[in-house]
mmCIF file with all atom_site columns, C-alpha atoms in Angstrom:
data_model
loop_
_atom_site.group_PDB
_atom_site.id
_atom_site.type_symbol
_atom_site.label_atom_id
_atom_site.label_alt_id
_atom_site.label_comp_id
_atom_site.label_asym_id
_atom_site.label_entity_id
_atom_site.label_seq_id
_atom_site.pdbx_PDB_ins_code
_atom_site.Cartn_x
_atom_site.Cartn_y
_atom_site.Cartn_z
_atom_site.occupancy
_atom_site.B_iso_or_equiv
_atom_site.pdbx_formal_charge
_atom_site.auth_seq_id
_atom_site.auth_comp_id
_atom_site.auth_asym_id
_atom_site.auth_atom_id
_atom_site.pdbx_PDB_model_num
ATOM 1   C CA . UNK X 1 1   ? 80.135  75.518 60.073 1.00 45.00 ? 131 UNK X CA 1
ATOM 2   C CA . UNK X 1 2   ? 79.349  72.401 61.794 1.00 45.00 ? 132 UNK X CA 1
ATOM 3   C CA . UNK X 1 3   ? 81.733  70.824 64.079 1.00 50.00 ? 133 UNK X CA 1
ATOM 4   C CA . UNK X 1 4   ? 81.978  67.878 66.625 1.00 52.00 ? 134 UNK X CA 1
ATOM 5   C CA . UNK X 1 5   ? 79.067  65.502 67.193 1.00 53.00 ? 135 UNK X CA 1
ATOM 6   C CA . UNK X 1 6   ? 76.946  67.934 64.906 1.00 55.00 ? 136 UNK X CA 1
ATOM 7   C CA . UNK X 1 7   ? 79.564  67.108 62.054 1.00 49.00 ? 137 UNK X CA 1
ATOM 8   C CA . UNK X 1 8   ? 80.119  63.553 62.899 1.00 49.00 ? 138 UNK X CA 1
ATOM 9   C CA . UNK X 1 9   ? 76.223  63.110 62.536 1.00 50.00 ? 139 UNK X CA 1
ATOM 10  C CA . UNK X 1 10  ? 76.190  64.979 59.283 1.00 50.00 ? 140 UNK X CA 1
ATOM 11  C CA . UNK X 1 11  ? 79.333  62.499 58.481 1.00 50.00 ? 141 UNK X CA 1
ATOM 12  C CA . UNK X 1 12  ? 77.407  59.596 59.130 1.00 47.00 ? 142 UNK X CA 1
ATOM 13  C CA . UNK X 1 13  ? 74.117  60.531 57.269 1.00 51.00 ? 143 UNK X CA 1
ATOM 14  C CA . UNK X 1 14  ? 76.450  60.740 54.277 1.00 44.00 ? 144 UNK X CA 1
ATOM 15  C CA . UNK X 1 15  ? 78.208  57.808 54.336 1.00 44.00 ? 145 UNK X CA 1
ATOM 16  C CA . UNK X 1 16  ? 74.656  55.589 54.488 1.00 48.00 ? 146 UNK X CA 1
ATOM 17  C CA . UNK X 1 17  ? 73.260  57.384 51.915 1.00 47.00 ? 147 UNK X CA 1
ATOM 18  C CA . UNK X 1 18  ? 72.013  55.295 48.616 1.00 47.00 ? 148 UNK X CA 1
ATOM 19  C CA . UNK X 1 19  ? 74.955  57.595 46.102 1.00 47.00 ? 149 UNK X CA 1
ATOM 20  C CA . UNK X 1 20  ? 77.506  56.553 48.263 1.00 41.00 ? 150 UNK X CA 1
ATOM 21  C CA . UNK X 1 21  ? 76.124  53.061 48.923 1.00 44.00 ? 151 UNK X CA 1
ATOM 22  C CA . UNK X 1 22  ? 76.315  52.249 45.083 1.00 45.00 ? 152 UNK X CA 1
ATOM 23  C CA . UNK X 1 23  ? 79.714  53.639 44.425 1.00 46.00 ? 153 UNK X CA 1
ATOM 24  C CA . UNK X 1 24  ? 81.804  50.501 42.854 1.00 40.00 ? 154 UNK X CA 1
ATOM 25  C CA . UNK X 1 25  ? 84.468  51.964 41.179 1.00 46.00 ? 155 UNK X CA 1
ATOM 26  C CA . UNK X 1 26  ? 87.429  52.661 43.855 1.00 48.00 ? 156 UNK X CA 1
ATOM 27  C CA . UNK X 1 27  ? 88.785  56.022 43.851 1.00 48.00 ? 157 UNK X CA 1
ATOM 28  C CA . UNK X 1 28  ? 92.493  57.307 43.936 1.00 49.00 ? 158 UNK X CA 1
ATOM 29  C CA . UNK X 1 29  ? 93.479  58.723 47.412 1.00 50.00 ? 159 UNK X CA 1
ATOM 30  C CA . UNK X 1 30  ? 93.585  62.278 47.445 1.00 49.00 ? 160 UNK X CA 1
ATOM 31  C CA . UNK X 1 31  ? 96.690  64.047 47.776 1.00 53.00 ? 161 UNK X CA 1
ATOM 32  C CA . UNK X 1 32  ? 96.963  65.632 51.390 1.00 49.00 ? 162 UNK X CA 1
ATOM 33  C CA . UNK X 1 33  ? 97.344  69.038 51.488 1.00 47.00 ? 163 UNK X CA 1
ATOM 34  C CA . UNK X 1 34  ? 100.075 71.241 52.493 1.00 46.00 ? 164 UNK X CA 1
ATOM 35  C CA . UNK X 1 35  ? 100.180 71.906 56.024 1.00 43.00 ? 165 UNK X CA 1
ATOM 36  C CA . UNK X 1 36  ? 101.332 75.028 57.654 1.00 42.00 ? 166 UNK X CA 1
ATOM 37  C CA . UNK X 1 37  ? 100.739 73.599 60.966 1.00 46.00 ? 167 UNK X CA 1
ATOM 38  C CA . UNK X 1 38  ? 104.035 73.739 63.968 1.00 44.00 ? 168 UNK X CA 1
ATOM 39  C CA . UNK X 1 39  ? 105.291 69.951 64.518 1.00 45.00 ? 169 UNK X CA 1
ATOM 40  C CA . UNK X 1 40  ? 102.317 68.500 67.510 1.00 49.00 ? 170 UNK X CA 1
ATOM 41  C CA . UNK X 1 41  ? 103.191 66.676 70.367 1.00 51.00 ? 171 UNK X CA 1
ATOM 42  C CA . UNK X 1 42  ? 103.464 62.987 69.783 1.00 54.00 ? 172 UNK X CA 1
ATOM 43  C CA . UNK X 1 43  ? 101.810 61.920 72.670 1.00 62.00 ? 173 UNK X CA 1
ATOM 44  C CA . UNK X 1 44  ? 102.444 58.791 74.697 1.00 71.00 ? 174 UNK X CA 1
ATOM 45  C CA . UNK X 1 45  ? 102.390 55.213 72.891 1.00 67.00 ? 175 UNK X CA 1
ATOM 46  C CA . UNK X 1 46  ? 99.072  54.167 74.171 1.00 66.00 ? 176 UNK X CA 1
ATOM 47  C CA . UNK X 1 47  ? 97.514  57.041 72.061 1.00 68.00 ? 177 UNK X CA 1
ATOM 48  C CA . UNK X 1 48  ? 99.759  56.328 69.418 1.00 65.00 ? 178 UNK X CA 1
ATOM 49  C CA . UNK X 1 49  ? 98.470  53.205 69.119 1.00 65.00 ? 179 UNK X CA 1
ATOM 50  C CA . UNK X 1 50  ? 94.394  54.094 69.584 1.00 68.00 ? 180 UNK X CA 1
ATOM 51  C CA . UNK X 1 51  ? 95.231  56.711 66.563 1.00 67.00 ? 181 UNK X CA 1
ATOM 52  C CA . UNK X 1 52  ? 96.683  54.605 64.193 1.00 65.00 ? 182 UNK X CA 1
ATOM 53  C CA . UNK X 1 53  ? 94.097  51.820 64.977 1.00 63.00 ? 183 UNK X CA 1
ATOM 54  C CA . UNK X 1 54  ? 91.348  54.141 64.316 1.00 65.00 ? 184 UNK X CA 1
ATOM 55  C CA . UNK X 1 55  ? 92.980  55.652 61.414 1.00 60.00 ? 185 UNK X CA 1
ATOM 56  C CA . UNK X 1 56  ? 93.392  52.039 59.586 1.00 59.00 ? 186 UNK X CA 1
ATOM 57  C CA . UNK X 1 57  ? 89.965  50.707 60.867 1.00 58.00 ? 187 UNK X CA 1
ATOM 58  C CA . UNK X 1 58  ? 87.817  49.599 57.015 1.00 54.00 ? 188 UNK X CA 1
ATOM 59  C CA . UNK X 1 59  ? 84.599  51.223 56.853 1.00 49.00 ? 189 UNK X CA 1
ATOM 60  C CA . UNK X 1 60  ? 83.163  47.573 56.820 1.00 49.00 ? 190 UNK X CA 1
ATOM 61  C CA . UNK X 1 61  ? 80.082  47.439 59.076 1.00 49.00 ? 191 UNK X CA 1
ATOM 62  C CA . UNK X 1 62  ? 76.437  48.372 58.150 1.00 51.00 ? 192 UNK X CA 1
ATOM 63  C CA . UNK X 1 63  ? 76.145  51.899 57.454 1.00 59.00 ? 193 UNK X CA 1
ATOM 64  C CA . UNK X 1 64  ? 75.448  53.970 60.785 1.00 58.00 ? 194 UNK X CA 1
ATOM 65  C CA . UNK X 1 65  ? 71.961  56.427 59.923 1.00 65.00 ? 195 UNK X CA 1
ATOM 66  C CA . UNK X 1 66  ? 72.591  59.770 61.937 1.00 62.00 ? 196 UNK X CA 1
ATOM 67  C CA . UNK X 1 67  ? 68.742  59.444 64.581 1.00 61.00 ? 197 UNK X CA 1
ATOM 68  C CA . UNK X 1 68  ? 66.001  61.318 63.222 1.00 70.00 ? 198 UNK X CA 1
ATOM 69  C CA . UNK X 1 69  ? 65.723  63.460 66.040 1.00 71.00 ? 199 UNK X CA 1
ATOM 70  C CA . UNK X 1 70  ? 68.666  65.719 67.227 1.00 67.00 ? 200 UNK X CA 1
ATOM 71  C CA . UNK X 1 71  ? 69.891  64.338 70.633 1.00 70.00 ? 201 UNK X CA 1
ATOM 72  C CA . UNK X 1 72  ? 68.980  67.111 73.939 1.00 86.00 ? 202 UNK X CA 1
ATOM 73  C CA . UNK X 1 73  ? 72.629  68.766 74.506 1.00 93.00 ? 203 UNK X CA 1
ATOM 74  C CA . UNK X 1 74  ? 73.443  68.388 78.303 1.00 94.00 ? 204 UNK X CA 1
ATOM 75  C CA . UNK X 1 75  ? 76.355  70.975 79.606 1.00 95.00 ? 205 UNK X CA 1
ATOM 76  C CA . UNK X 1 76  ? 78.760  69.565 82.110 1.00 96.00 ? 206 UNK X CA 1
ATOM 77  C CA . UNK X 1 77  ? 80.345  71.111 85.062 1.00 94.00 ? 207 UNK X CA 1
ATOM 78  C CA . UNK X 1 78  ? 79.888  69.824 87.872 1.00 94.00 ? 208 UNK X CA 1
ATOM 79  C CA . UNK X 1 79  ? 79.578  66.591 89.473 1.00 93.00 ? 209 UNK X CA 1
ATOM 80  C CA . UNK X 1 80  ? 75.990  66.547 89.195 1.00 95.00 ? 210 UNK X CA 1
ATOM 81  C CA . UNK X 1 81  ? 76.846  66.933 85.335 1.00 96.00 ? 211 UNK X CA 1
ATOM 82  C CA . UNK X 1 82  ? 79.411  64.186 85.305 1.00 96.00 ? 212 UNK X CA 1
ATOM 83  C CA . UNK X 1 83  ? 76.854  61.923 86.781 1.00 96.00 ? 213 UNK X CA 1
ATOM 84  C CA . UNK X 1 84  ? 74.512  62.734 83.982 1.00 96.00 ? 214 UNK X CA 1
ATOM 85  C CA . UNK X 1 85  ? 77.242  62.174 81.176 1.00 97.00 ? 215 UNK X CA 1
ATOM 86  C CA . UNK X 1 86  ? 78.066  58.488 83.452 1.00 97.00 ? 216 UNK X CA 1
ATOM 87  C CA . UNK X 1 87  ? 74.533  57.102 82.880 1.00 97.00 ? 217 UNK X CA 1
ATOM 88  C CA . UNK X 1 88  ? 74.513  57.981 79.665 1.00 96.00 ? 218 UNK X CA 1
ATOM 89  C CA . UNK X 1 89  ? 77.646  56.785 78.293 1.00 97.00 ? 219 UNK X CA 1
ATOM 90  C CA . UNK X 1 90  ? 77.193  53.246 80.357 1.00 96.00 ? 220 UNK X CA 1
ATOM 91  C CA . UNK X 1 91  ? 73.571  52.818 78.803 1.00 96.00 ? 221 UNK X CA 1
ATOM 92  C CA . UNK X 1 92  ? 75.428  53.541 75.262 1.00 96.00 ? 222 UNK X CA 1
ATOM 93  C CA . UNK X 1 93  ? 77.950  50.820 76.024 1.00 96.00 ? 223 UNK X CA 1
ATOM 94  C CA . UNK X 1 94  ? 75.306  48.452 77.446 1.00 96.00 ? 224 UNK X CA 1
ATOM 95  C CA . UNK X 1 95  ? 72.926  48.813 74.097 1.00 95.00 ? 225 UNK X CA 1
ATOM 96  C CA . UNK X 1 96  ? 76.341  48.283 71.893 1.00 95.00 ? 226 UNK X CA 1
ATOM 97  C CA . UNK X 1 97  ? 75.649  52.150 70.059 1.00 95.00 ? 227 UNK X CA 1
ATOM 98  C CA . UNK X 1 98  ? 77.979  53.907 68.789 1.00 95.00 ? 228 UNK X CA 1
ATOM 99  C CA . UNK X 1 99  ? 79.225  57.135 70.700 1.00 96.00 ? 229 UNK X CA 1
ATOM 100 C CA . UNK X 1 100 ? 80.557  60.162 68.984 1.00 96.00 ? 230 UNK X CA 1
ATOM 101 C CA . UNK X 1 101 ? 83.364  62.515 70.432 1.00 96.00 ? 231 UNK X CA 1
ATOM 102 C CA . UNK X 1 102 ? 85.478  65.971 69.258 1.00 96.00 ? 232 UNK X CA 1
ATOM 103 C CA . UNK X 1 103 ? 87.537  68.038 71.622 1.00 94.00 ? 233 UNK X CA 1
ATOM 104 C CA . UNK X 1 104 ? 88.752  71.536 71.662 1.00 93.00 ? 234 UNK X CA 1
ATOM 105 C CA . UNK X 1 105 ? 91.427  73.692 72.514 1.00 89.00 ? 235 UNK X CA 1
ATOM 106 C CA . UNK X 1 106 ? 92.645  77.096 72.905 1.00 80.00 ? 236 UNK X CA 1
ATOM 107 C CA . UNK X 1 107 ? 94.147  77.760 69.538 1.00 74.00 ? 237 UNK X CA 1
ATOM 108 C CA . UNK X 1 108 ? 97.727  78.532 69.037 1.00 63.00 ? 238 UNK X CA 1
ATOM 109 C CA . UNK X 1 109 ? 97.138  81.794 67.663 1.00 60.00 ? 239 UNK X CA 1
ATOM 110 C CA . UNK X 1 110 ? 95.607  83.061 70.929 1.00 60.00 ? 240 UNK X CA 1
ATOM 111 C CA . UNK X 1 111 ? 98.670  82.583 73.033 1.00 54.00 ? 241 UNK X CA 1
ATOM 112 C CA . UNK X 1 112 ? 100.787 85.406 72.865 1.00 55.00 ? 242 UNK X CA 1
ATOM 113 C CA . UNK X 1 113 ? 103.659 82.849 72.929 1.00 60.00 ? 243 UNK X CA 1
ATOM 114 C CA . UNK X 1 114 ? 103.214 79.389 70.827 1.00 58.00 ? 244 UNK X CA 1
ATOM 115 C CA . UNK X 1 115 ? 105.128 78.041 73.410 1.00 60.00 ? 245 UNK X CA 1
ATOM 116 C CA . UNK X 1 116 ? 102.805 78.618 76.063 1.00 60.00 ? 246 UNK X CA 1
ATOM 117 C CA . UNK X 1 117 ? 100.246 75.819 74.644 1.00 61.00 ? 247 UNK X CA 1
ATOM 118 C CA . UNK X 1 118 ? 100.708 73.219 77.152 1.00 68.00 ? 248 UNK X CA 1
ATOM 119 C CA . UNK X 1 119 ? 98.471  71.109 75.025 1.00 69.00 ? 249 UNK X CA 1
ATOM 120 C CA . UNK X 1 120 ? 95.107  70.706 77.596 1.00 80.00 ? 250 UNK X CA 1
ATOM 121 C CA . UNK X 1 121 ? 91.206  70.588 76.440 1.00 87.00 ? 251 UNK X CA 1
ATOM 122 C CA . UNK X 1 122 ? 89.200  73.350 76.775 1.00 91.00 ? 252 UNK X CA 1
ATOM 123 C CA . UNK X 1 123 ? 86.053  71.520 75.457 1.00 95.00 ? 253 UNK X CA 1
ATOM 124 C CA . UNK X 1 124 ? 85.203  67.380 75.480 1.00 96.00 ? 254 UNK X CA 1
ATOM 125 C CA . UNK X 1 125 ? 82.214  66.768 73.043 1.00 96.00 ? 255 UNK X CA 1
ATOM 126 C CA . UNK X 1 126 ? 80.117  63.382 73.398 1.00 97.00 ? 256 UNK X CA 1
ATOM 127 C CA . UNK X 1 127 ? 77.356  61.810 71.763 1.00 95.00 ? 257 UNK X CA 1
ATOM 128 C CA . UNK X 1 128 ? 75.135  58.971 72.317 1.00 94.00 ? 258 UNK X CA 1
ATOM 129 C CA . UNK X 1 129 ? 72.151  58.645 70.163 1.00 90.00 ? 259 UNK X CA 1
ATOM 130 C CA . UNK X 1 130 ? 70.116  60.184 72.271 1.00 91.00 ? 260 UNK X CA 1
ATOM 131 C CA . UNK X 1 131 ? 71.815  63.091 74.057 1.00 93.00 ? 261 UNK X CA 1
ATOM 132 C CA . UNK X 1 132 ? 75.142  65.450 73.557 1.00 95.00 ? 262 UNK X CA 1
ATOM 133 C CA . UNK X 1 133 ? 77.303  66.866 76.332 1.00 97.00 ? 263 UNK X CA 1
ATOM 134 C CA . UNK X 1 134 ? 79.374  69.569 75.984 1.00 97.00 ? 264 UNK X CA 1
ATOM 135 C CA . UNK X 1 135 ? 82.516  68.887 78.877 1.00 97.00 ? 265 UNK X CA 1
ATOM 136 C CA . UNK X 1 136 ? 83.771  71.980 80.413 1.00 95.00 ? 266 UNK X CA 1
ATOM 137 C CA . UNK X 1 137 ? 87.269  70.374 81.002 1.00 94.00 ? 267 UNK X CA 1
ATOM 138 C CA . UNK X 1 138 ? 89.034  73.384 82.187 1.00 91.00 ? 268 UNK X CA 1
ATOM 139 C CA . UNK X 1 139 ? 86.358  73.990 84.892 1.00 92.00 ? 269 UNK X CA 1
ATOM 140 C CA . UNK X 1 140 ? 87.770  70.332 86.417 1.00 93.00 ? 270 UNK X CA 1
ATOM 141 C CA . UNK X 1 141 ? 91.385  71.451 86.379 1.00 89.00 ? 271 UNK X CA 1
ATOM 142 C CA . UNK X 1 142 ? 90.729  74.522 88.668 1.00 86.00 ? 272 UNK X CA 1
ATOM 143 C CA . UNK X 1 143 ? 91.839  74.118 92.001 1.00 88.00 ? 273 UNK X CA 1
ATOM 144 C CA . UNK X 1 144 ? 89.270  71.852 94.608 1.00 89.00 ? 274 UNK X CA 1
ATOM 145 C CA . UNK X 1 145 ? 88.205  69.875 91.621 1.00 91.00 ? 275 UNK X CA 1
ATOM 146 C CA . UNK X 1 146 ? 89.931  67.312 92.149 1.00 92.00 ? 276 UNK X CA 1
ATOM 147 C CA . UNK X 1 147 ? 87.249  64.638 93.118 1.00 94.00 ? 277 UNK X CA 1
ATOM 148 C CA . UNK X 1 148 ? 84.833  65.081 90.074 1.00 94.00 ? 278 UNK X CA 1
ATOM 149 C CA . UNK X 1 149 ? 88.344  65.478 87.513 1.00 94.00 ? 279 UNK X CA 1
ATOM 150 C CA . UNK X 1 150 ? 88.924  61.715 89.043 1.00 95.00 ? 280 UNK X CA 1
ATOM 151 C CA . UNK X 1 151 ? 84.797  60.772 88.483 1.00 96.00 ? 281 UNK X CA 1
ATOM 152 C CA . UNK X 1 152 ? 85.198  62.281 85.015 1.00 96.00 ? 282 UNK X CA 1
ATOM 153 C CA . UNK X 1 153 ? 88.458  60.554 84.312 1.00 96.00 ? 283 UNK X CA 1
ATOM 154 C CA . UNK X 1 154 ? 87.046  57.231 85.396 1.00 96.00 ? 284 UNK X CA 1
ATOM 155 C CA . UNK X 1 155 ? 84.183  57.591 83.033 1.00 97.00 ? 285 UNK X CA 1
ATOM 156 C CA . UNK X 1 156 ? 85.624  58.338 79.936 1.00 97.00 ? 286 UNK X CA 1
ATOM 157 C CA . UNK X 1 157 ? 88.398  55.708 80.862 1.00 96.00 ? 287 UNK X CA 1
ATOM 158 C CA . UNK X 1 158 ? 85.379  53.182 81.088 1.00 96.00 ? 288 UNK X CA 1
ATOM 159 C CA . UNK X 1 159 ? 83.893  54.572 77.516 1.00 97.00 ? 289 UNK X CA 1
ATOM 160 C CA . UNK X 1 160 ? 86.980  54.184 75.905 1.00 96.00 ? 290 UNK X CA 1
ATOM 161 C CA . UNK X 1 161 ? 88.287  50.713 77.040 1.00 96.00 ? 291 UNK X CA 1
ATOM 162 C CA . UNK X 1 162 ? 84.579  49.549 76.060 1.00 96.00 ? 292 UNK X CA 1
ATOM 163 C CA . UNK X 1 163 ? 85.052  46.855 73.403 1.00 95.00 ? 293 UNK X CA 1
ATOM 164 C CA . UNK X 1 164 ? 80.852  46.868 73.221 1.00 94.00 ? 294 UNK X CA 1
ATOM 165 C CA . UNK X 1 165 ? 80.586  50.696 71.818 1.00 96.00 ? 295 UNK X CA 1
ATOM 166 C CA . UNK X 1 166 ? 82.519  51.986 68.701 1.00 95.00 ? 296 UNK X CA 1
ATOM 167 C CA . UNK X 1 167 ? 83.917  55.420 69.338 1.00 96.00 ? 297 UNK X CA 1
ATOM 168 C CA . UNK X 1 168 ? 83.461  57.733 66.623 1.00 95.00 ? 298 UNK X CA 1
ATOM 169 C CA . UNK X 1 169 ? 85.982  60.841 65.858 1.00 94.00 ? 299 UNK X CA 1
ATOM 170 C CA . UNK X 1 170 ? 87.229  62.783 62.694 1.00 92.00 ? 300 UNK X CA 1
ATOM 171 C CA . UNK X 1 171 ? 91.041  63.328 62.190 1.00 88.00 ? 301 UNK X CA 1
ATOM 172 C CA . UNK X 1 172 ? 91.144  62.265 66.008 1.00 90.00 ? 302 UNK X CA 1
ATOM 173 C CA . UNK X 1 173 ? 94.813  61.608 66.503 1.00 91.00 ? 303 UNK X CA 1
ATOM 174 C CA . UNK X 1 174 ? 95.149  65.211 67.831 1.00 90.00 ? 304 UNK X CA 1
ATOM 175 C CA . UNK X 1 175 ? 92.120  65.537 70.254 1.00 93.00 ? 305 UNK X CA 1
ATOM 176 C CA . UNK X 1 176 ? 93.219  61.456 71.948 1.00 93.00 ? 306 UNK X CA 1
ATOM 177 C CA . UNK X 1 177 ? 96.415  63.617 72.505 1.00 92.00 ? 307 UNK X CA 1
ATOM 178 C CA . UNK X 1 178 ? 95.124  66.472 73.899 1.00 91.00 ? 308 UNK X CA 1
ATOM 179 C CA . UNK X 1 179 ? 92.668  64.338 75.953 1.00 93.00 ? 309 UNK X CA 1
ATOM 180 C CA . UNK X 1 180 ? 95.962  62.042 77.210 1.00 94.00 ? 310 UNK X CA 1
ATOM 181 C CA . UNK X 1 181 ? 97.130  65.310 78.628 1.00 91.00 ? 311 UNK X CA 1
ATOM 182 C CA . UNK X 1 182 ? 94.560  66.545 80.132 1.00 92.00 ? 312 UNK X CA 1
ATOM 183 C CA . UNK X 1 183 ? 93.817  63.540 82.117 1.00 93.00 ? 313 UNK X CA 1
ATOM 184 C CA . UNK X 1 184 ? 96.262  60.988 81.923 1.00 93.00 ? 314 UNK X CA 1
ATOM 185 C CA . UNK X 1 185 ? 96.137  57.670 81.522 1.00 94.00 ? 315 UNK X CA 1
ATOM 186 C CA . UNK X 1 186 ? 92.699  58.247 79.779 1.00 95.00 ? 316 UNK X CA 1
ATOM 187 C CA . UNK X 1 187 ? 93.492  56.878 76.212 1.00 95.00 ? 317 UNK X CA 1
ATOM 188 C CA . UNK X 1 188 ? 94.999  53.798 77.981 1.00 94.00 ? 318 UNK X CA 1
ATOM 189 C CA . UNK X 1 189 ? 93.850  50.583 76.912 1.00 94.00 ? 319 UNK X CA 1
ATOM 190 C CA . UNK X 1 190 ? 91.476  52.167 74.290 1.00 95.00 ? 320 UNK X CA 1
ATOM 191 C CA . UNK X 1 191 ? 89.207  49.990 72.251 1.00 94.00 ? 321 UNK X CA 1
ATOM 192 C CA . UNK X 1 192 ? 87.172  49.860 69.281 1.00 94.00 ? 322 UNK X CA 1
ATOM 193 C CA . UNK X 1 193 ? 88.317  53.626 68.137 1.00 94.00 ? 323 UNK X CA 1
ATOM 194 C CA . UNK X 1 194 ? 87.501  54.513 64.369 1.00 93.00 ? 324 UNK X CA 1
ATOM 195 C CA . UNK X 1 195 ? 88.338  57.543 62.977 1.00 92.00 ? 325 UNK X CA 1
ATOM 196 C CA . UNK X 1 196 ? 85.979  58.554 60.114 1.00 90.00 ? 326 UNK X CA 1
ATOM 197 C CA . UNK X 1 197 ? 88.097  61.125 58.236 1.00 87.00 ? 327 UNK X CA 1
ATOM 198 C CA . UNK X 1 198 ? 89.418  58.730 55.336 1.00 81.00 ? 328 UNK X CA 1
ATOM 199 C CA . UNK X 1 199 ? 85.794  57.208 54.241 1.00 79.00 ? 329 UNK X CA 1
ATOM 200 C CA . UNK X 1 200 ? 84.010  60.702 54.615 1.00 81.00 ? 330 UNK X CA 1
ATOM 201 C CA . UNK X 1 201 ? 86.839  62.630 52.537 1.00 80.00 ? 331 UNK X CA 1
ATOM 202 C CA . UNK X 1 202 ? 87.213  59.837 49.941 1.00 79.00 ? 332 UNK X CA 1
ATOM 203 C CA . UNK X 1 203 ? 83.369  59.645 49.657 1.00 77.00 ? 333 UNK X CA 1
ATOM 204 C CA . UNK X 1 204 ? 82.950  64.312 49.087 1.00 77.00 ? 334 UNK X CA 1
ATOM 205 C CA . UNK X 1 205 ? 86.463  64.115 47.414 1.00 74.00 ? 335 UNK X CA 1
ATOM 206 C CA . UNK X 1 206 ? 87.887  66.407 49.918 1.00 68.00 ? 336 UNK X CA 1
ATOM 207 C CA . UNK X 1 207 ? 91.943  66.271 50.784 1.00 64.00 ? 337 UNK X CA 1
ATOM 208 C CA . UNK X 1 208 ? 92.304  65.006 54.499 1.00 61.00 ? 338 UNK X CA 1
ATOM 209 C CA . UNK X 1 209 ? 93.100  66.538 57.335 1.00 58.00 ? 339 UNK X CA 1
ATOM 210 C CA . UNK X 1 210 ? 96.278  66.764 59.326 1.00 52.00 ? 340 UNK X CA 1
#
């Protein structure tokens, strides 16, 4: 099972392809599912607001082609890592590509008490074209990590408010939330968001996600 930037590039190679290209005919939105999910946290307006604006984004633009080459994956931990995931990001944003994200989380069923989910990342996932880092979020919330959380925080806050780059998720409401939380102010001021869950669902027929 694929997931994060392996599944957004896997997304992506789908919606450019020539069947889906020369669909004409519009198709009936599929019914969502029933969800068994508890109620989430609504988060703070600012993500709110990036969430529904990527939600409602058209896919309009020129299909995006996944690269022909998997990108190197990078693991970040450290502030020598956070300067690695910096560079990359900023050269992303300078060239006007596209940059991929997913984030995970401890999940509910692995708390003894549902209550104890306080609603942080365990995982940040990020792609550029070229590379994929894997964000060990919880390793910056541990005590005398303080400086790089900051460095970290400043970077993705620089990614996101980026009106150059498109930022790529799937059914991303709930990880901008989770990522609000973990650092916040983050999702402030977010830019150019677009979530690709309705295009890739309506285009395999799938029921969303919620």
């Amino acid at each position: 099972r694929l997931t994060g930037p392996d599944l957004v590039a896997c997304e992506l190679e789908l919606l450019a392809s020539p069947q889906v290209e020369a669909q004409k005919e519009p198709q009936k939105e599929p019914q969502d599912a029933p969800s068994v999910r508890p109620p989430q946290k609504q988060g703070t307006p600012e993500t709110r607001r990036a969430a529904a604006s990527a939600e409602e984004r058209p896919f309009s633009s020129p299909p995006l082609r996944a690269p022909k080459r998997p990108p190197r994956v990078l693991s970040v931990q450290d502030g020598a890592g956070i300067a690695a995931l910096s560079a990359a990001l900023d050269e992303a944003v300078s060239r006007g590509e596209p940059v991929a994200f997913d984030c995970e989380w401890r999940p509910r069923n692995c708390h003894a008490d549902p209550s104890d989910d306080d609603g942080s990342l365990q995982l940040l996932q990020l792609a550029t074209r070229r590379e994929a880092f894997v964000v060990d979020v919880a390793a910056f919330a541990s005590p005398g990590a303080e400086e790089s959380r900051s460095e970290l925080r400043r970077c993705l806050l620089r990614l996101l408010r980026a009106e150059e780059s498109e930022k790529l998720g799937f059914a991303s409401g709930e990880d901008l939330r989770r990522l609000e939380t973990s650092l916040p102010g983050v999702t402030e001021g977010a830019a150019n968001m677009r979530d690709l869950q309705r295009a890739a669902t309506r285009a395999v027929g799938s029921p969303r996600r919620t």
